[in-house]
Short mmCIF file of C-alpha atoms and ligand atoms in Angstrom, two decimals:
data_model
loop_
_atom_site.label_atom_id
_atom_site.label_comp_id
_atom_site.label_asym_id
_atom_site.label_seq_id
_atom_site.Cartn_x
_atom_site.Cartn_y
_atom_site.Cartn_z
CA MET A 16 -3.61 -14.62 25.63
CA PHE A 17 -2.39 -12.58 23.77
CA ASN A 18 -1.46 -8.55 23.45
CA ALA A 19 -3.72 -7.05 20.37
CA LEU A 20 -4.49 -3.31 19.64
CA VAL A 21 -8.63 -2.88 19.86
CA VAL A 22 -10.17 0.20 19.05
CA GLU A 23 -14.22 0.14 20.65
CA LYS A 24 -16.58 2.37 20.10
CA ASP A 25 -18.38 4.76 23.01
CA GLU A 26 -21.85 3.74 21.99
CA ASP A 27 -23.44 7.21 23.82
CA SER A 28 -20.81 9.55 22.16
CA GLY A 29 -20.66 7.62 19.61
CA LYS A 30 -17.02 8.09 20.01
CA THR A 31 -13.96 5.80 19.83
CA SER A 32 -10.65 4.81 20.90
CA ALA A 33 -7.60 2.59 20.32
CA ALA A 34 -5.44 0.65 23.65
CA VAL A 35 -3.13 -2.55 23.45
CA LYS A 36 -5.45 -6.06 25.68
CA GLN A 37 -4.74 -9.13 26.10
CA ILE A 38 -6.95 -10.94 24.02
CA ALA A 39 -7.64 -15.27 23.75
CA VAL A 40 -7.29 -17.49 20.48
CA ASP A 41 -11.12 -17.85 21.41
CA ASP A 42 -12.20 -14.06 20.83
CA LEU A 43 -11.06 -14.56 16.89
CA PRO A 44 -12.90 -14.81 14.17
CA GLU A 45 -14.00 -18.19 13.66
CA ALA A 46 -11.32 -18.86 10.02
CA GLU A 47 -9.43 -21.95 8.82
CA VAL A 48 -5.76 -20.20 8.84
CA LEU A 49 -4.51 -19.50 12.87
CA VAL A 50 -1.40 -16.70 12.07
CA ALA A 51 1.14 -16.47 14.85
CA VAL A 52 1.94 -12.96 13.30
CA GLU A 53 5.04 -11.41 13.29
CA TYR A 54 5.20 -8.56 11.40
CA SER A 55 2.27 -5.57 10.47
CA THR A 56 1.76 -2.20 8.74
CA VAL A 57 0.90 1.20 8.68
CA ASN A 58 -1.53 1.94 6.07
CA TYR A 59 -3.57 5.09 4.93
CA LYS A 60 -6.66 2.53 5.68
CA ASP A 61 -5.48 2.03 9.04
CA GLY A 62 -4.72 5.23 9.70
CA LEU A 63 -9.16 5.08 8.88
CA CYS A 64 -9.44 2.28 11.14
CA VAL A 65 -7.49 3.10 13.90
CA GLY A 66 -8.76 6.86 14.23
CA PRO A 67 -12.64 7.75 13.89
CA GLY A 68 -13.36 4.35 11.88
CA GLY A 69 -14.10 6.38 8.98
CA GLY A 70 -16.86 4.81 7.81
CA LEU A 71 -14.37 1.11 6.85
CA VAL A 72 -14.77 -0.49 10.19
CA ARG A 73 -18.11 -3.13 10.82
CA ARG A 74 -17.93 -3.48 13.92
CA TYR A 75 -16.76 -2.67 17.57
CA PRO A 76 -14.86 -3.90 19.02
CA HIS A 77 -12.41 -4.02 16.14
CA VAL A 78 -8.44 -5.38 15.92
CA PRO A 79 -7.41 -3.79 12.59
CA GLY A 80 -3.72 -4.32 10.27
CA ILE A 81 -4.73 -4.94 6.64
CA ASP A 82 -2.04 -6.49 6.22
CA PHE A 83 0.46 -8.73 8.57
CA ALA A 84 3.03 -11.64 8.27
CA GLY A 85 3.64 -14.67 10.83
CA THR A 86 4.13 -18.25 11.10
CA VAL A 87 1.06 -20.67 10.39
CA GLU A 88 0.52 -21.82 13.70
CA ALA A 89 -2.93 -23.89 12.89
CA SER A 90 -5.05 -24.93 10.22
CA THR A 91 -7.42 -27.34 9.50
CA ASP A 92 -7.58 -26.34 5.38
CA ASP A 93 -4.56 -28.28 3.40
CA ARG A 94 -2.97 -26.09 2.03
CA TYR A 95 -0.78 -24.45 4.87
CA LYS A 96 0.65 -26.69 7.65
CA PRO A 97 2.06 -25.38 11.15
CA GLY A 98 5.66 -23.04 11.12
CA ASP A 99 4.76 -22.09 7.01
CA LYS A 100 5.45 -18.62 6.76
CA VAL A 101 2.74 -16.58 4.65
CA ILE A 102 1.55 -13.42 4.29
CA LEU A 103 -1.97 -11.55 4.25
CA THR A 104 -2.95 -8.80 2.81
CA GLY A 105 -6.27 -7.49 1.20
CA TRP A 106 -10.06 -9.33 1.33
CA ARG A 107 -11.08 -6.25 3.70
CA VAL A 108 -9.14 -7.92 7.06
CA GLY A 109 -8.27 -4.70 9.35
CA GLU A 110 -12.01 -3.22 8.57
CA ALA A 111 -14.67 -6.62 8.04
CA HIS A 112 -12.62 -9.08 9.65
CA TRP A 113 -9.86 -8.80 12.60
CA GLY A 114 -6.39 -7.90 11.34
CA GLY A 115 -2.70 -7.83 12.16
CA TYR A 116 -2.13 -5.37 14.65
CA ALA A 117 -2.08 -8.65 17.54
CA GLN A 118 0.16 -10.85 17.99
CA LYS A 119 -2.14 -14.13 16.44
CA ALA A 120 -5.19 -13.62 13.67
CA ARG A 121 -7.38 -16.00 12.12
CA VAL A 122 -7.50 -16.07 8.44
CA ARG A 123 -9.04 -17.68 5.39
CA ALA A 124 -7.01 -19.82 3.44
CA ASP A 125 -7.62 -18.78 0.63
CA TRP A 126 -6.94 -14.48 1.63
CA LEU A 127 -2.94 -15.74 2.58
CA VAL A 128 -0.16 -16.45 0.28
CA PRO A 129 3.16 -18.84 1.08
CA LEU A 130 5.94 -16.04 2.31
CA PRO A 131 7.95 -16.56 -1.08
CA GLU A 132 12.47 -17.02 -2.25
CA GLY A 133 13.97 -14.73 -0.54
CA LEU A 134 11.44 -11.79 1.94
CA ASP A 135 11.78 -12.58 5.26
CA THR A 136 8.64 -11.82 7.32
CA ARG A 137 10.65 -7.61 8.57
CA ALA A 138 10.91 -8.19 4.40
CA ALA A 139 7.47 -8.34 3.30
CA MET A 140 5.86 -6.02 5.66
CA ALA A 141 8.84 -3.36 4.80
CA VAL A 142 6.75 -4.27 1.26
CA GLY A 143 3.22 -4.76 3.18
CA THR A 144 0.05 -3.68 0.71
CA ALA A 145 1.56 -0.75 -0.66
CA GLY A 146 4.31 -1.57 -1.47
CA LEU A 147 2.16 -4.97 -2.58
CA THR A 148 -0.17 -2.66 -4.59
CA ALA A 149 3.16 0.00 -6.66
CA MET A 150 4.65 -4.04 -7.94
CA LEU A 151 1.08 -4.66 -8.56
CA SER A 152 0.42 -0.62 -10.78
CA VAL A 153 4.24 -1.36 -12.10
CA MET A 154 3.10 -4.92 -13.60
CA ALA A 155 -0.29 -3.58 -14.98
CA LEU A 156 2.03 -0.40 -16.94
CA GLU A 157 3.92 -3.14 -18.57
CA ASP A 158 1.71 -5.05 -19.61
CA HIS A 159 -0.13 -1.37 -21.41
CA GLY A 160 3.73 -1.40 -23.17
CA LEU A 161 6.00 -0.02 -20.70
CA GLU A 162 9.58 -0.82 -21.15
CA PRO A 163 12.87 1.24 -20.22
CA GLY A 164 14.42 3.91 -22.80
CA HIS A 165 10.72 4.93 -22.86
CA GLY A 166 11.02 7.84 -21.13
CA PRO A 167 10.53 9.80 -17.54
CA VAL A 168 8.42 7.27 -15.07
CA LEU A 169 5.96 10.18 -13.34
CA VAL A 170 5.00 8.63 -9.26
CA THR A 171 3.20 10.57 -7.47
CA GLY A 172 3.14 10.94 -2.97
CA ALA A 173 6.51 9.08 -4.12
CA ALA A 174 7.87 9.70 -0.08
CA GLY A 175 4.63 7.68 0.58
CA GLY A 176 4.51 3.80 1.57
CA VAL A 177 3.01 3.23 -2.80
CA GLY A 178 5.56 5.90 -3.85
CA SER A 179 8.12 4.33 -2.58
CA VAL A 180 8.32 1.36 -3.45
CA ALA A 181 7.20 2.20 -6.81
CA THR A 182 10.37 4.43 -7.59
CA ALA A 183 12.81 1.80 -6.21
CA ILE A 184 11.03 -0.98 -8.52
CA LEU A 185 11.13 1.54 -11.01
CA ALA A 186 14.46 2.59 -10.63
CA HIS A 187 16.08 -0.86 -10.07
CA LEU A 188 14.03 -2.04 -13.72
CA GLY A 189 15.66 0.33 -16.00
CA HIS A 190 13.63 3.71 -15.59
CA GLU A 191 14.18 6.67 -15.14
CA VAL A 192 12.02 8.27 -12.30
CA ALA A 193 11.16 11.52 -11.51
CA ALA A 194 9.06 11.94 -8.10
CA VAL A 195 6.60 14.03 -6.99
CA THR A 196 6.61 15.12 -3.51
CA GLY A 197 5.48 17.89 -0.99
CA ARG A 198 8.00 17.22 1.48
CA PRO A 199 11.73 19.17 -0.03
CA GLU A 200 13.47 17.61 2.35
CA THR A 201 13.26 14.08 1.51
CA GLU A 202 14.99 15.34 -2.65
CA ASP A 203 17.84 12.97 -0.60
CA TYR A 204 15.49 10.27 0.33
CA LEU A 205 14.08 9.57 -3.42
CA LYS A 206 17.42 9.32 -4.93
CA ASP A 207 18.59 7.25 -2.71
CA LEU A 208 15.66 4.64 -3.81
CA GLY A 209 16.19 5.68 -7.35
CA ALA A 210 14.99 9.12 -8.21
CA SER A 211 16.15 10.54 -10.71
CA ARG A 212 14.46 13.56 -11.00
CA ILE A 213 12.60 15.33 -7.94
CA VAL A 214 9.56 16.71 -9.36
CA PRO A 215 7.90 19.64 -6.49
CA ARG A 216 3.93 18.87 -6.00
CA GLU A 217 3.09 22.50 -6.66
CA GLU A 218 4.45 22.33 -10.47
CA LEU A 219 1.30 19.73 -10.38
CA THR A 220 -1.26 20.84 -8.02
CA GLU A 221 -1.95 24.29 -10.39
CA VAL A 222 -6.46 22.71 -12.31
CA THR A 223 -5.91 24.66 -16.03
CA LYS A 224 -8.31 24.83 -18.85
CA LYS A 225 -5.97 24.04 -21.37
CA PRO A 226 -7.14 20.47 -23.43
CA LEU A 227 -3.69 18.66 -23.39
CA GLU A 228 -0.24 19.75 -22.85
CA GLY A 229 3.25 18.58 -23.67
CA GLU A 230 3.80 14.83 -23.63
CA GLN A 231 6.77 14.44 -20.61
CA TRP A 232 5.42 11.12 -19.65
CA ALA A 233 5.75 7.36 -20.35
CA GLY A 234 3.95 5.62 -17.79
CA CYS A 235 3.32 7.67 -14.06
CA VAL A 236 2.32 5.42 -10.37
CA ASP A 237 -0.59 8.22 -8.94
CA ALA A 238 -1.19 7.74 -5.23
CA VAL A 239 -2.81 11.14 -4.74
CA ALA A 240 -5.53 11.67 -7.67
CA GLY A 241 -7.36 15.24 -7.19
CA VAL A 242 -5.77 18.17 -9.45
CA MET A 243 -2.57 15.92 -9.48
CA LEU A 244 -3.69 13.55 -11.75
CA GLY A 245 -5.62 15.68 -13.63
CA ARG A 246 -3.34 17.68 -15.12
CA ILE A 247 -0.97 14.56 -15.97
CA LEU A 248 -3.56 13.14 -17.28
CA LYS A 249 -2.94 16.16 -20.07
CA GLN A 250 0.94 15.17 -19.89
CA MET A 251 1.18 12.21 -21.05
CA LYS A 252 3.38 10.53 -24.04
CA TYR A 253 0.87 9.65 -26.85
CA GLY A 254 0.15 6.23 -25.60
CA THR A 255 0.47 5.91 -22.34
CA SER A 256 -1.26 4.19 -19.07
CA VAL A 257 -1.36 6.20 -15.61
CA ALA A 258 -1.88 2.96 -13.10
CA ALA A 259 -4.32 4.43 -10.54
CA VAL A 260 -4.01 3.41 -6.88
CA GLY A 261 -4.83 6.21 -4.32
CA LEU A 262 -7.33 9.37 -3.31
CA ALA A 263 -4.21 11.19 -0.81
CA GLY A 264 -5.34 14.69 -2.23
CA GLY A 265 -9.06 14.04 -3.56
CA ALA A 266 -10.95 11.86 -4.00
CA ALA A 267 -11.57 12.46 -7.62
CA ILE A 268 -10.00 14.43 -11.19
CA GLU A 269 -10.38 17.45 -10.92
CA GLY A 270 -9.97 19.44 -14.41
CA ALA A 271 -9.22 17.00 -16.73
CA LEU A 272 -10.44 16.85 -19.72
CA ILE A 273 -11.45 13.54 -22.05
CA THR A 274 -9.06 14.97 -24.52
CA PRO A 275 -5.96 12.95 -23.77
CA PHE A 276 -7.71 9.53 -24.25
CA ILE A 277 -9.35 10.92 -27.07
CA LEU A 278 -6.66 12.26 -28.40
CA ARG A 279 -3.40 10.45 -27.38
CA GLY A 280 -4.88 6.79 -26.34
CA VAL A 281 -4.55 8.19 -23.44
CA ASN A 282 -5.46 4.70 -20.49
CA LEU A 283 -6.44 5.41 -17.19
CA LEU A 284 -5.57 2.07 -15.01
CA GLY A 285 -7.73 1.37 -11.94
CA ILE A 286 -5.04 -0.63 -9.61
CA ASP A 287 -7.11 -2.49 -7.25
CA SER A 288 -5.01 -4.26 -3.86
CA VAL A 289 -7.44 -5.51 -1.70
CA MET A 290 -9.36 -7.78 -4.44
CA GLN A 291 -6.84 -10.43 -6.09
CA PRO A 292 -6.94 -13.39 -6.88
CA TYR A 293 -4.31 -15.50 -5.52
CA GLU A 294 -2.28 -16.19 -9.35
CA ASN A 295 -2.06 -12.41 -8.87
CA ARG A 296 -0.95 -11.96 -5.28
CA LEU A 297 1.89 -14.87 -5.98
CA ARG A 298 2.75 -13.55 -8.74
CA ALA A 299 3.41 -9.56 -7.71
CA TRP A 300 5.06 -11.08 -4.69
CA GLU A 301 7.81 -13.31 -6.20
CA ARG A 302 7.48 -9.84 -8.44
CA ILE A 303 8.95 -8.38 -5.39
CA ALA A 304 11.37 -9.96 -4.21
CA ARG A 305 13.06 -10.55 -7.74
CA ASP A 306 13.11 -6.84 -8.92
CA LEU A 307 12.82 -4.89 -5.46
CA PRO A 308 16.92 -4.68 -3.83
CA MET A 309 16.83 -4.87 -0.25
CA GLU A 310 18.77 -2.08 0.47
CA LYS A 311 16.76 0.22 -0.59
CA LEU A 312 13.33 -1.44 0.56
CA GLU A 313 15.20 -1.23 4.44
CA ALA A 314 15.77 2.76 3.62
CA MET A 315 12.65 2.78 4.35
CA ILE A 316 11.62 1.54 7.03
CA ARG A 317 10.80 2.80 10.61
CA PRO A 318 10.01 0.41 13.41
CA ALA A 319 7.36 0.23 16.05
CA THR A 320 5.33 -1.61 18.42
CA LEU A 321 1.77 -2.14 19.00
CA SER A 322 1.19 0.55 21.74
CA ASP A 323 2.90 3.42 18.74
CA LEU A 324 -0.39 2.12 16.55
CA PRO A 325 -2.58 5.34 17.49
CA GLU A 326 -0.11 8.24 16.74
CA LEU A 327 1.31 6.85 13.75
CA GLY A 328 -2.80 6.16 12.42
CA ARG A 329 -3.04 10.00 12.54
CA ASP A 330 0.38 11.12 11.16
CA ILE A 331 -0.01 8.78 7.59
CA LEU A 332 -3.54 10.22 7.22
CA LYS A 333 -2.20 13.22 7.38
CA GLY A 334 0.62 12.51 5.15
CA GLN A 335 3.59 12.74 7.99
CA VAL A 336 4.79 9.04 7.36
CA LYS A 337 7.39 8.79 4.88
CA GLY A 338 8.67 5.07 3.54
CA ARG A 339 7.07 2.46 4.77
CA VAL A 340 5.95 1.47 9.03
CA VAL A 341 6.83 -1.61 9.86
CA VAL A 342 4.57 -2.90 12.93
CA ASP A 343 6.90 -5.74 15.43
CA VAL A 344 3.87 -7.22 17.13
CA ASN A 345 6.29 -8.61 19.93
CA ALA A 346 7.99 -6.21 20.51
P1 NDP B 16 0.45 7.59 2.66
O1 NDP B 16 1.07 8.46 3.66
O2 NDP B 16 2.35 6.64 2.48
O3 NDP B 16 1.75 8.25 0.67
C1 NDP B 16 0.79 8.82 0.64
C2 NDP B 16 1.38 9.94 0.19
O4 NDP B 16 0.43 10.90 -0.91
C3 NDP B 16 1.47 11.66 0.58
O5 NDP B 16 3.57 10.42 1.66
C4 NDP B 16 2.51 12.36 0.43
O6 NDP B 16 3.59 11.79 -0.44
C5 NDP B 16 0.89 12.66 -1.29
N1 NDP B 16 0.10 12.76 -0.59
C6 NDP B 16 -1.05 12.59 1.07
N2 NDP B 16 -1.22 14.27 1.33
C7 NDP B 16 -1.29 14.53 -0.49
C8 NDP B 16 -2.25 15.88 -0.86
N3 NDP B 16 -3.53 16.47 -0.30
N4 NDP B 16 -1.65 16.32 -2.45
C9 NDP B 16 -1.51 16.36 -2.56
N5 NDP B 16 -0.23 14.59 -2.33
C10 NDP B 16 -0.56 14.56 -1.26
O7 NDP B 16 0.31 6.86 1.77
P2 NDP B 16 0.43 5.10 1.52
O8 NDP B 16 1.03 5.44 -0.31
O9 NDP B 16 -0.09 4.21 1.44
O10 NDP B 16 -1.57 5.29 -0.11
C11 NDP B 16 -1.50 6.46 -0.77
C12 NDP B 16 -3.42 5.68 -1.42
O11 NDP B 16 -2.80 4.76 -2.03
C13 NDP B 16 -3.98 6.31 -0.77
O12 NDP B 16 -4.86 6.96 -0.66
C14 NDP B 16 -4.55 4.80 -0.15
O13 NDP B 16 -5.42 4.48 0.01
C15 NDP B 16 -4.18 3.77 -1.48
N6 NDP B 16 -3.72 2.88 -1.68
C16 NDP B 16 -4.73 1.83 -2.32
C17 NDP B 16 -4.50 0.45 -2.66
C18 NDP B 16 -4.84 0.29 -3.28
O14 NDP B 16 -5.21 -1.36 -3.56
N7 NDP B 16 -5.68 0.74 -4.82
C19 NDP B 16 -3.76 -0.14 -1.19
C20 NDP B 16 -2.84 1.04 -1.01
C21 NDP B 16 -2.67 1.96 -0.68
P3 NDP B 16 5.03 13.01 -0.32
O15 NDP B 16 4.90 14.26 0.82
O16 NDP B 16 6.14 12.34 -1.16
O17 NDP B 16 4.30 14.49 -1.99
#
């Protein structure tokens, strides 16, 4: 038997509750690889799955945790053998399939990548899904021509998970990073990660009817959408790109007009970490190991245990988590 955070639903009231319980390997879903989980994290989707469900959880009881890193304990797939260190992100694990908030998980071999050289399992989860998405965003901006020296690159939701990692990677690569935050108290934290400038959230949250504004940004990693993305699109330099990652500030692009796309050739790139093929995930993890300074990663970490998760799930939905929560499932 081993520990897991199990979310159950009361059929009469429809209410869900989450608690640490003992479960057995036989309870786990069928799949090729059994992993002894070491670390998991808290992402926005985890907040939804630990709490009232948000439509993401298909069946109860459920073990959430959309990412984890650990050591293979048994495998019926030739690609993995006991003792291999692995990372899991995406593929609706933690939503449609039991996830990483447990001391063991059983998943498809296709969903894993080997831990790249230069990262241990704790560092891998300090990065986690949010950090992988930040790296995929930077790679997409580079594929569309972004290079250091082109001008300031904007990062929204900067004190959150995606934003923190994006800020650190971009600064390390030599970009001038302008970090947008609604929490002025995170200024020192963001500057330590490498931001050269802090942009208060209020500067970008007023809807305007102007078709375009002054050209300012050479690129953008946006975790917020809503009004802010509408404003940012109008401020992008000619021929640049926005990597749109999330919707912490609203599911629509509000106040936006078609003009930035037609008159300035701006690209809006949708970034999805969930269904990324193996080669892309591996390439992104290898770049993370190379381009994310470990001392900066250390500054982002808030440690947690399985029993902290219900509260942390609520915090992340309120936008109150700074950096990355690393869950030691064996603590
Ligand atoms: P976090 O909660 O860690 O960060 C989100 C940040 O957004 C907050 O810290 C806050 O930053 C800012 N924010 C929150 N609410 C608002 C608001 N109402 N208006 C403006 N800014 C707001 O989440 P993550 O970084 O993990 O994820 C960010 C988004 O990206 C989520 O929507 C998530 O679902 C999505 N995501 C998408 C992935 C993909 O594959 N596309 C993968 C991972 C995440 P600050 O306090 O600095 O302003």
